[in-house]
Amino acid sequence: MQRRDFIKISGITASLLLMACSSDTEDTMGGMGDGTGSVTQISPTPFTPLRSLAIPPQIEGTNINGVLHFDLSVEEGSHSFFEGTLTQTYGINGNYLGPTLRLKDGDEVSLNFTNNLNEPTTMHSHGMHLPATMDGGVHQIINPSEIYSSTYKVKQKAATNWYHPHLMGTTAEQVYKGLAGFIIIDDSDTLTLDLPKTYGVDDIPLVLQDRFFDANYEFDYSPSRRQIMRGYIGDTFLTNGTINPYLDVQAKELRLRLLNGSNSSVYTLAFNDNHIFKQIATDNSLLESPVNLSAIRLSPGERAEIVVDLTADEDKTLSLIEINQSKSFLQLNVKTATIAPTTTPTTLTSLTKYTLEDASYTRNFTLSGSMGNFYINGVAMDKNVINEVVPIDRVEIWSVTNEMSMNHNFHIHATHFLVVERNGSALNVLSNEKGYKDTVFLSPDDNVKLMVKMSDYSDTTNAYMYHCHFLEHEDAGMMGQFVVV
Ligand code: C2O
Ligand code: CU
Ligand code: CU
């Protein structure tokens, strides 16, 4: 096998990989060997030149009696990630990933998922505010050749959301094979503000992933016990399913909708020329004002919209890189602008902000685990157990504590939340996490306090989920269920 070298920014990638491997062998698994030898896992890599970035097609649905229908086939396929080779994949209406579903606040929609796989799946709308039966969580199983329709009215602010499988125990593997797509919601703010908004031109969705390929160029999803603990972190970056991509962009403001669609990787993203950029949106809303950043951290499932001003960069090339691995997710070639300039405003929206004093109840969650098992409040996910009963319209504090010496995050279905404290202080809340969120990062021993309010939909029997969005952890039990009553 030939060690890859085509997307290195510097010569240090290989040595970093080796360091990671050797420290892995002295890991904290209490002397339990995993026996798979996969710490030396390296994808085969023929020379792969820069390739044009794939941009998922955008669909707006077919209007039938006022309801927008999206017909989505979940299917097997094959895709050429490397020159001259094919990889077996899963996709939605295509070989890898799925179309971008474009919705507006107030739309009535019906997402009709047909399962054309040979195995059951589910399709969850991550970040959407909807009834529990429409959530596509672990209970809304779609057996082969069945159709699941998720129908609801869009009732939320503009956001970059996504859809992906959520079948208990196999979410990670099904996502790995390619099941994921964007759901982009517009509202009166995003439709009127002077933001870049020409899809595929100055408004680009980017799903960031990493994969291992085996010697036959097939996806290698074979996590060892250690990799379930520490995350299954592949050596090959995929951006919208493209390895080593470039994109020609215009010398004007560029909006990137970033989704960490990886299984378990935390990415810290920046531009290789240190370009400052603005974050304009968190998971579930615009920020009230843009926040200037030189780097941004995204854990699995999190999204951010950023705007980078390339007006003065005509004829230049820059790259969006992951700074810890010194590898590129996307090369941007800046060309003459042919569309009108935009000027991202300094005020973007206003958000309803509950404070700790508004809450009448605190709910505590601890993230813990040992020996490859993961728990929330000491128990692993059990489909037959409702862990929490949440009264509708009550403002609550959800206090989440990471009791482990490894990173996790915490995702809540059905709603958004506000992060109001980190480690006992509001001052530790990052300025770029002050919009609505549905997934929050927790370093070892971190505590976050979230303001949560469930609204509109109550159902005493059908549950929503909360979980760590590191998919190996979720599949290993770090998940629970709640009903809204
Ligand atoms: Cu993105 Cu419960 O999931
Ligand atoms: Cu979700
Ligand atoms: Cu986790």
mmCIF file with all atom_site columns, N, CA, C and O in Angstrom, residues 15 66 134 249 273 298 381:
data_model
loop_
_atom_site.group_PDB
_atom_site.id
_atom_site.type_symbol
_atom_site.label_atom_id
_atom_site.label_alt_id
_atom_site.label_comp_id
_atom_site.label_asym_id
_atom_site.label_entity_id
_atom_site.label_seq_id
_atom_site.pdbx_PDB_ins_code
_atom_site.Cartn_x
_atom_site.Cartn_y
_atom_site.Cartn_z
_atom_site.occupancy
_atom_site.B_iso_or_equiv
_atom_site.pdbx_formal_charge
_atom_site.auth_seq_id
_atom_site.auth_comp_id
_atom_site.auth_asym_id
_atom_site.auth_atom_id
_atom_site.pdbx_PDB_model_num
ATOM 1  N N  . SER A 1 15  ? 3.748   12.009 10.034 1.00 0.00 ? 15  SER A N  1
ATOM 2  C CA . SER A 1 15  ? 4.295   11.800 11.363 1.00 0.00 ? 15  SER A CA 1
ATOM 3  C C  . SER A 1 15  ? 3.236   11.999 12.439 1.00 0.00 ? 15  SER A C  1
ATOM 4  O O  . SER A 1 15  ? 3.234   11.314 13.450 1.00 0.00 ? 15  SER A O  1
ATOM 5  N N  . GLY A 1 66  ? -51.086 22.322 -1.735 1.00 0.00 ? 66  GLY A N  1
ATOM 6  C CA . GLY A 1 66  ? -50.489 23.181 -0.706 1.00 0.00 ? 66  GLY A CA 1
ATOM 7  C C  . GLY A 1 66  ? -49.427 22.519 0.148  1.00 0.00 ? 66  GLY A C  1
ATOM 8  O O  . GLY A 1 66  ? -48.847 23.157 1.023  1.00 0.00 ? 66  GLY A O  1
ATOM 9  N N  . MET A 1 134 ? -42.936 12.198 13.580 1.00 0.00 ? 134 MET A N  1
ATOM 10 C CA . MET A 1 134 ? -42.370 12.676 12.316 1.00 0.00 ? 134 MET A CA 1
ATOM 11 C C  . MET A 1 134 ? -40.853 12.851 12.382 1.00 0.00 ? 134 MET A C  1
ATOM 12 O O  . MET A 1 134 ? -40.216 13.285 11.427 1.00 0.00 ? 134 MET A O  1
ATOM 13 N N  . VAL A 1 249 ? -14.588 30.283 -7.076 1.00 0.00 ? 249 VAL A N  1
ATOM 14 C CA . VAL A 1 249 ? -15.531 31.188 -6.418 1.00 0.00 ? 249 VAL A CA 1
ATOM 15 C C  . VAL A 1 249 ? -15.257 32.616 -6.882 1.00 0.00 ? 249 VAL A C  1
ATOM 16 O O  . VAL A 1 249 ? -14.272 32.882 -7.573 1.00 0.00 ? 249 VAL A O  1
ATOM 17 N N  . ASP A 1 273 ? -4.415  30.871 4.674  1.00 0.00 ? 273 ASP A N  1
ATOM 18 C CA . ASP A 1 273 ? -3.761  32.181 4.625  1.00 0.00 ? 273 ASP A CA 1
ATOM 19 C C  . ASP A 1 273 ? -4.210  33.056 5.801  1.00 0.00 ? 273 ASP A C  1
ATOM 20 O O  . ASP A 1 273 ? -4.038  34.271 5.771  1.00 0.00 ? 273 ASP A O  1
ATOM 21 N N  . LEU A 1 298 ? -15.908 22.527 15.185 1.00 0.00 ? 298 LEU A N  1
ATOM 22 C CA . LEU A 1 298 ? -17.214 21.882 15.007 1.00 0.00 ? 298 LEU A CA 1
ATOM 23 C C  . LEU A 1 298 ? -17.097 20.415 15.389 1.00 0.00 ? 298 LEU A C  1
ATOM 24 O O  . LEU A 1 298 ? -16.233 19.698 14.877 1.00 0.00 ? 298 LEU A O  1
ATOM 25 N N  . MET A 1 381 ? -28.910 3.453  26.440 1.00 0.00 ? 381 MET A N  1
ATOM 26 C CA . MET A 1 381 ? -30.184 3.577  25.729 1.00 0.00 ? 381 MET A CA 1
ATOM 27 C C  . MET A 1 381 ? -30.924 2.242  25.711 1.00 0.00 ? 381 MET A C  1
ATOM 28 O O  . MET A 1 381 ? -30.366 1.204  25.366 1.00 0.00 ? 381 MET A O  1
#
